[in-house]
Amino acid sequence: ARLVGAGVSDRAAALIVSSAFLDAKKAGLITEDQASFVTDKCKISRAKKSVGVKLQNTESIDSVYGLYFDGRKDNTLTQVSEGEKYYRDTVKEEHISLIAEPGCHYFGHVTSPSGSAEDETQAIWQHLQDNSVDVEHLEVVGADGTNTNTGWKGGIIRKLEERIGRPLQWVVCLLHFNELPFRALFEHIDGVSKSPNTFSGDIGKLLPYCEKLPVVKFESFPSCQLPSEVINPTQLSTDQAYLYKISEAVISGQCSSDLASMHPGNMCKSRWLTCANRILRLYISTDKPTKEIKILVKYILTVYSPLWFSIRFNSSIKDGSRHLYAAIQRSRYLPAKLRKVVDSSIQQNAFFALPENILLSMMTDERIEVRKLALDRLL
């Protein structure tokens, strides 16, 4: 299962396993007989199929309390017929992964004929019906905050509610939410993006090459600080770890040579995390940063980066409304014109301001008076 998740091929996996046996033999950890257990790609393939069958049997879902879904377009091999002959071709397909909660149980993926909300809803619903999944106890539905998912009238979540015949609790990805005000502020200051990987403004044009610039003496931001929680670097992706390190560097005014040589992540309009990385990297390489760069850097250090790690390490839905409040509170320092830009994005995506989500946060609050108030509202 880990090999599949990491995208390791059968041949590569066989080489890794065989090499591990040889290294273990040299270290005296295994015997000569055990070292002869050479693994080939066919053995790996059979093992993966066996594990897949076991997972299908043990992870069968009869009833769900929480349904989470996420879609992406994948290159998929298919067969195309021309007369009596068949040819291989690669097409883009919309694949939607389905997760049941509690327990984070993967119970399949579906293919939608298009990326429309109607087609994706029908594909999800049909999968539930085909697998006899009981939705009578379904209470929560989760997804990212794209309009296809969260449209109040034609979004997937709303369409699922219509099929079930009752409202559900909406749990919309907060990491995605955190990116939207930052994107709105960036586009207001520097202009919209020209393509998936490039920007049109003066700042955006410098971002693709920022890691090649030498680090200069730069002004620190001592009034900003990251969350006080202990951050375990092993639980962060490469890009997330870079954000944490570069944020610390800009706050302190000190950048190590190792950090200066690290890659801030590839440019991509759908991944604003790497855009934030590159803005901070550009800042520490700019002798006289413009007012616009300073505005973006301060927003990243005051709002975006601290909130990212707070969400990352406090990811329960009970904390959702608290994260939303933190986003509002942290962004109050902005001047009125820029605050209006950020507030507009927050208001459009404030799904954790829904009453049921606020009540959940209140019921799990550390203060007993807040919990009592929530109970009074429920009763």
XYZ file of C-alpha atoms in Angstrom:
379
model
C 0.000 0.000 0.000
C 2.868 2.394 0.780
C 4.533 1.605 -2.561
C 1.349 2.480 -4.429
C 0.896 5.680 -2.441
C 4.491 6.743 -3.133
C 4.211 5.955 -6.850
C 7.101 3.458 -6.804
C 7.134 1.064 -9.767
C 7.322 -2.723 -9.298
C 10.814 -2.838 -10.817
C 12.117 -0.037 -8.581
C 10.527 -1.629 -5.506
C 12.219 -4.959 -6.291
C 15.610 -3.243 -6.545
C 15.049 -1.420 -3.244
C 14.048 -4.595 -1.381
C 16.892 -6.680 -2.831
C 19.439 -3.970 -2.026
C 18.099 -3.768 1.531
C 18.639 -7.526 1.971
C 22.238 -7.232 0.727
C 22.960 -4.272 3.032
C 21.423 -6.122 5.976
C 23.640 -9.129 5.216
C 26.789 -6.962 5.153
C 25.778 -5.430 8.475
C 25.289 -8.880 9.989
C 21.599 -8.311 10.642
C 20.424 -11.369 8.693
C 21.822 -14.821 7.870
C 23.235 -16.057 4.560
C 20.025 -17.973 3.841
C 17.862 -14.920 4.412
C 20.079 -12.808 2.166
C 19.253 -15.106 -0.754
C 15.627 -13.908 -0.784
C 16.029 -12.010 -4.046
C 12.898 -10.106 -5.067
C 11.810 -9.465 -8.642
C 9.101 -7.204 -10.070
C 6.652 -10.106 -10.520
C 6.832 -10.955 -6.816
C 6.171 -7.309 -5.934
C 3.210 -7.202 -8.331
C 1.654 -10.336 -6.807
C 2.096 -8.961 -3.293
C 0.426 -5.667 -4.239
C -2.552 -7.487 -5.732
C -2.854 -9.662 -2.629
C -2.810 -6.635 -0.327
C -5.356 -4.885 -2.545
C -7.790 -7.785 -2.264
C -7.377 -7.881 1.532
C -7.974 -4.144 1.805
C -11.118 -4.386 -0.311
C -12.452 -7.127 1.953
C -11.570 -5.435 5.242
C -12.431 -1.849 4.288
C -15.929 -2.473 2.943
C -18.251 0.322 4.058
C -21.879 -0.324 4.963
C -22.727 3.023 6.517
C -20.991 6.408 6.580
C -21.219 9.277 9.040
C -18.824 11.535 7.159
C -18.155 11.568 3.407
C -15.104 13.379 2.070
C -14.202 13.638 -1.608
C -11.504 15.205 -3.737
C -11.107 15.221 -7.501
C -8.295 15.686 -9.970
C -7.661 15.243 -13.662
C -5.330 12.307 -14.389
C -3.699 11.021 -17.558
C -5.376 7.646 -18.095
C -4.534 4.868 -20.542
C -7.449 3.770 -22.705
C -8.098 1.695 -25.822
C -9.376 3.369 -28.970
C -10.949 1.250 -31.713
C -10.387 1.909 -35.395
C -12.238 -0.675 -37.416
C -11.295 -4.076 -36.036
C -8.090 -2.838 -34.416
C -7.525 -1.328 -30.969
C -4.867 1.227 -30.095
C -3.649 2.611 -26.802
C -4.206 6.271 -26.117
C -3.891 8.620 -23.161
C -6.859 10.755 -22.168
C -7.583 13.170 -19.333
C -10.135 11.742 -16.893
C -11.780 13.281 -13.844
C -11.084 10.951 -10.892
C -12.777 11.525 -7.528
C -11.445 9.755 -4.419
C -13.920 8.949 -1.638
C -13.069 8.764 2.078
C -15.394 7.675 4.890
C -15.081 9.104 8.395
C -14.437 8.441 11.204
C -11.370 6.322 10.613
C -10.252 7.797 7.283
C -11.384 4.739 5.288
C -10.739 4.922 1.554
C -13.608 3.218 -0.197
C -12.917 3.759 -3.842
C -12.803 6.358 -6.545
C -15.188 7.259 -9.332
C -14.744 8.622 -12.828
C -16.918 11.472 -14.012
C -17.587 12.109 -17.725
C -16.893 15.798 -17.087
C -15.899 18.178 -14.327
C -19.414 19.572 -13.925
C -21.086 19.449 -10.513
C -24.023 17.452 -11.885
C -21.843 14.742 -13.443
C -19.569 14.453 -10.408
C -22.522 14.296 -8.012
C -24.135 11.559 -10.080
C -20.869 9.579 -10.166
C -20.495 9.794 -6.364
C -24.150 8.938 -5.742
C -24.039 5.997 -8.133
C -20.967 4.609 -6.371
C -22.768 4.787 -3.032
C -25.778 3.003 -4.498
C -23.745 0.338 -6.315
C -21.881 -0.510 -3.101
C -25.047 -0.478 -0.937
C -23.677 2.266 1.306
C -26.314 3.408 3.792
C -26.452 7.228 3.946
C -29.180 7.360 6.592
C -26.598 8.306 9.236
C -24.539 10.605 6.987
C -24.097 13.904 8.825
C -20.913 15.486 7.466
C -19.605 16.079 3.955
C -16.161 17.496 3.231
C -14.306 18.832 0.192
C -12.122 21.728 -0.905
C -13.628 25.158 -1.488
C -13.930 25.262 -5.277
C -17.222 26.602 -6.645
C -17.976 23.211 -8.188
C -18.118 21.756 -4.679
C -19.551 24.601 -2.614
C -21.956 26.465 -4.883
C -25.018 27.315 -2.762
C -27.407 26.183 -5.472
C -25.533 24.011 -7.963
C -22.509 22.722 -6.020
C -21.825 19.038 -5.377
C -22.454 19.299 -1.630
C -25.809 20.987 -2.191
C -26.789 18.395 -4.796
C -25.918 15.577 -2.388
C -28.142 17.224 0.212
C -30.993 17.277 -2.298
C -30.567 13.577 -3.045
C -30.445 12.666 0.646
C -33.323 14.984 1.477
C -31.802 16.895 4.401
C -28.999 19.377 5.178
C -25.495 18.162 6.037
C -22.651 19.726 7.986
C -20.214 21.316 5.530
C -16.506 20.788 6.245
C -14.555 22.759 3.659
C -10.749 22.512 3.492
C -9.158 25.271 5.562
C -5.754 25.042 3.895
C -7.508 25.889 0.638
C -9.431 28.651 2.432
C -6.154 30.108 3.741
C -4.820 30.472 0.206
C -7.782 32.425 -1.173
C -7.364 35.760 0.704
C -3.623 35.617 -0.011
C -4.335 35.092 -3.706
C -6.847 37.951 -3.724
C -4.321 40.287 -2.092
C -1.518 39.242 -4.450
C -3.665 39.713 -7.569
C -4.911 43.080 -6.301
C -1.344 44.297 -5.792
C 0.485 42.617 -8.681
C -2.180 41.660 -11.227
C -3.758 38.361 -12.235
C -1.768 35.414 -13.556
C -1.208 35.003 -17.294
C -1.037 31.218 -17.281
C -0.955 28.320 -14.786
C 2.717 28.995 -14.035
C 3.383 32.691 -14.716
C 2.256 36.081 -13.423
C 1.888 39.394 -15.211
C 3.029 41.902 -12.565
C 6.460 43.222 -11.652
C 6.735 40.962 -8.595
C 5.332 37.871 -10.280
C 7.776 38.104 -13.169
C 10.714 37.812 -10.744
C 9.413 34.804 -8.812
C 10.472 32.014 -11.234
C 14.161 32.952 -10.827
C 14.282 34.172 -7.220
C 16.240 31.168 -5.873
C 19.173 32.065 -8.155
C 19.599 35.510 -6.584
C 22.177 36.070 -3.811
C 20.931 36.822 -0.314
C 21.458 40.420 0.812
C 21.081 42.183 4.148
C 17.346 42.508 4.734
C 15.006 44.028 7.289
C 13.575 41.607 9.853
C 9.965 41.358 11.088
C 10.392 40.745 14.837
C 6.750 41.580 15.610
C 5.603 38.515 13.642
C 5.745 35.024 15.082
C 4.868 31.477 14.076
C 2.627 29.189 16.171
C 4.076 28.102 19.494
C 3.249 24.426 18.849
C 6.237 22.125 18.408
C 6.650 21.617 14.663
C 7.830 18.151 13.636
C 9.676 18.590 10.294
C 9.066 14.923 9.385
C 5.334 15.628 9.224
C 5.777 18.402 6.674
C 6.203 18.179 2.937
C 9.328 19.694 1.392
C 7.481 22.873 0.398
C 5.836 23.212 3.826
C 9.167 22.753 5.609
C 10.657 25.436 3.367
C 7.846 27.849 4.253
C 8.509 27.325 7.951
C 12.275 27.825 7.610
C 12.087 30.858 5.311
C 9.426 32.445 7.554
C 11.699 32.015 10.582
C 14.591 33.501 8.606
C 12.695 36.626 7.534
C 11.261 37.142 11.030
C 14.740 36.933 12.591
C 16.625 38.704 9.800
C 19.096 35.810 9.467
C 19.255 33.376 6.530
C 21.685 30.450 6.570
C 23.665 29.432 3.495
C 21.876 26.066 3.501
C 18.465 27.734 3.331
C 19.652 30.126 0.628
C 20.566 27.156 -1.582
C 17.290 25.276 -1.037
C 14.620 25.165 -3.752
C 11.416 27.039 -2.809
C 9.153 24.773 -4.863
C 7.870 24.879 -8.414
C 5.681 27.738 -9.588
C 2.043 26.739 -9.979
C -1.104 28.880 -9.808
C -2.981 26.117 -8.005
C -0.313 25.927 -5.261
C -0.022 29.308 -3.571
C 2.211 27.805 -0.905
C 5.157 27.886 -3.300
C 4.208 31.414 -4.358
C 4.512 32.485 -0.708
C 7.863 30.674 -0.497
C 9.132 32.532 -3.532
C 7.938 35.940 -2.366
C 9.887 35.501 0.878
C 12.911 34.227 -1.066
C 12.721 37.228 -3.397
C 12.490 39.588 -0.420
C 15.748 38.387 1.168
C 17.504 38.942 -2.186
C 16.209 42.475 -2.798
C 18.353 45.444 -1.735
C 15.517 47.951 -1.747
C 12.205 46.077 -1.668
C 9.182 47.994 -2.894
C 6.213 48.843 -0.715
C 4.215 46.166 -2.556
C 6.712 43.408 -1.717
C 6.745 44.483 1.931
C 2.935 44.347 2.072
C 2.921 40.779 0.762
C 5.777 39.677 3.025
C 4.082 41.071 6.128
C 0.787 39.380 5.190
C 2.549 36.037 4.727
C 4.318 36.332 8.087
C 1.309 37.714 9.972
C -1.554 35.713 8.480
C -0.744 33.111 5.848
C 2.210 31.234 7.332
C 1.091 31.149 11.015
C -2.418 30.100 10.014
C -1.094 27.399 7.674
C 0.799 25.658 10.472
C -2.000 26.152 13.002
C -4.382 24.404 10.607
C -1.810 21.763 9.729
C -1.268 20.690 13.339
C -4.808 21.355 14.626
C -6.781 19.807 11.796
C -9.892 18.617 13.654
C -13.177 20.151 12.505
C -13.769 21.299 16.089
C -10.976 23.843 15.532
C -12.328 25.086 12.194
C -14.231 28.123 13.472
C -11.267 29.101 15.652
C -9.011 29.095 12.584
C -11.532 31.246 10.717
C -11.617 33.720 13.600
C -7.806 33.788 13.634
C -7.762 34.655 9.921
C -10.126 37.567 10.561
C -8.289 38.752 13.661
C -4.793 38.500 12.176
C -5.708 40.478 9.038
C -7.121 43.511 10.938
C -3.769 45.314 10.729
C -4.220 45.915 6.977
C -5.242 49.403 5.787
C -8.931 49.745 4.905
C -8.505 49.364 1.138
C -6.497 46.138 1.361
C -8.587 44.821 4.250
C -11.645 45.125 2.020
C -9.964 42.887 -0.580
C -9.094 40.235 1.996
C -12.470 40.462 3.761
C -14.342 39.894 0.514
C -12.489 36.606 -0.007
C -12.979 35.542 3.625
C -16.712 36.264 3.484
C -17.174 34.215 0.322
C -15.425 31.197 1.854
C -16.324 31.403 5.553
C -18.040 28.011 5.725
C -16.818 27.529 9.286
C -18.976 30.509 10.258
C -22.052 28.339 9.689
C -23.965 27.912 12.991
C -23.347 24.175 13.295
C -19.588 24.642 12.949
C -19.473 27.506 15.455
C -21.495 25.463 17.953
C -19.103 22.536 17.537
C -16.142 24.781 18.356
C -18.006 26.231 21.337
C -18.872 22.772 22.676
C -15.164 21.850 22.644
C -13.866 25.172 23.989
C -11.504 25.139 26.981
C -13.680 27.689 28.810
C -16.608 26.157 30.656
C -18.760 29.279 30.251
C -18.453 28.997 26.448
C -19.424 25.318 26.564
C -22.440 26.180 28.728
C -23.482 28.891 26.279
C -23.283 26.408 23.393
C -25.378 23.909 25.339
C -27.993 26.591 26.034
C -28.200 27.330 22.308
C -28.628 23.638 21.487
C -31.307 23.079 24.118
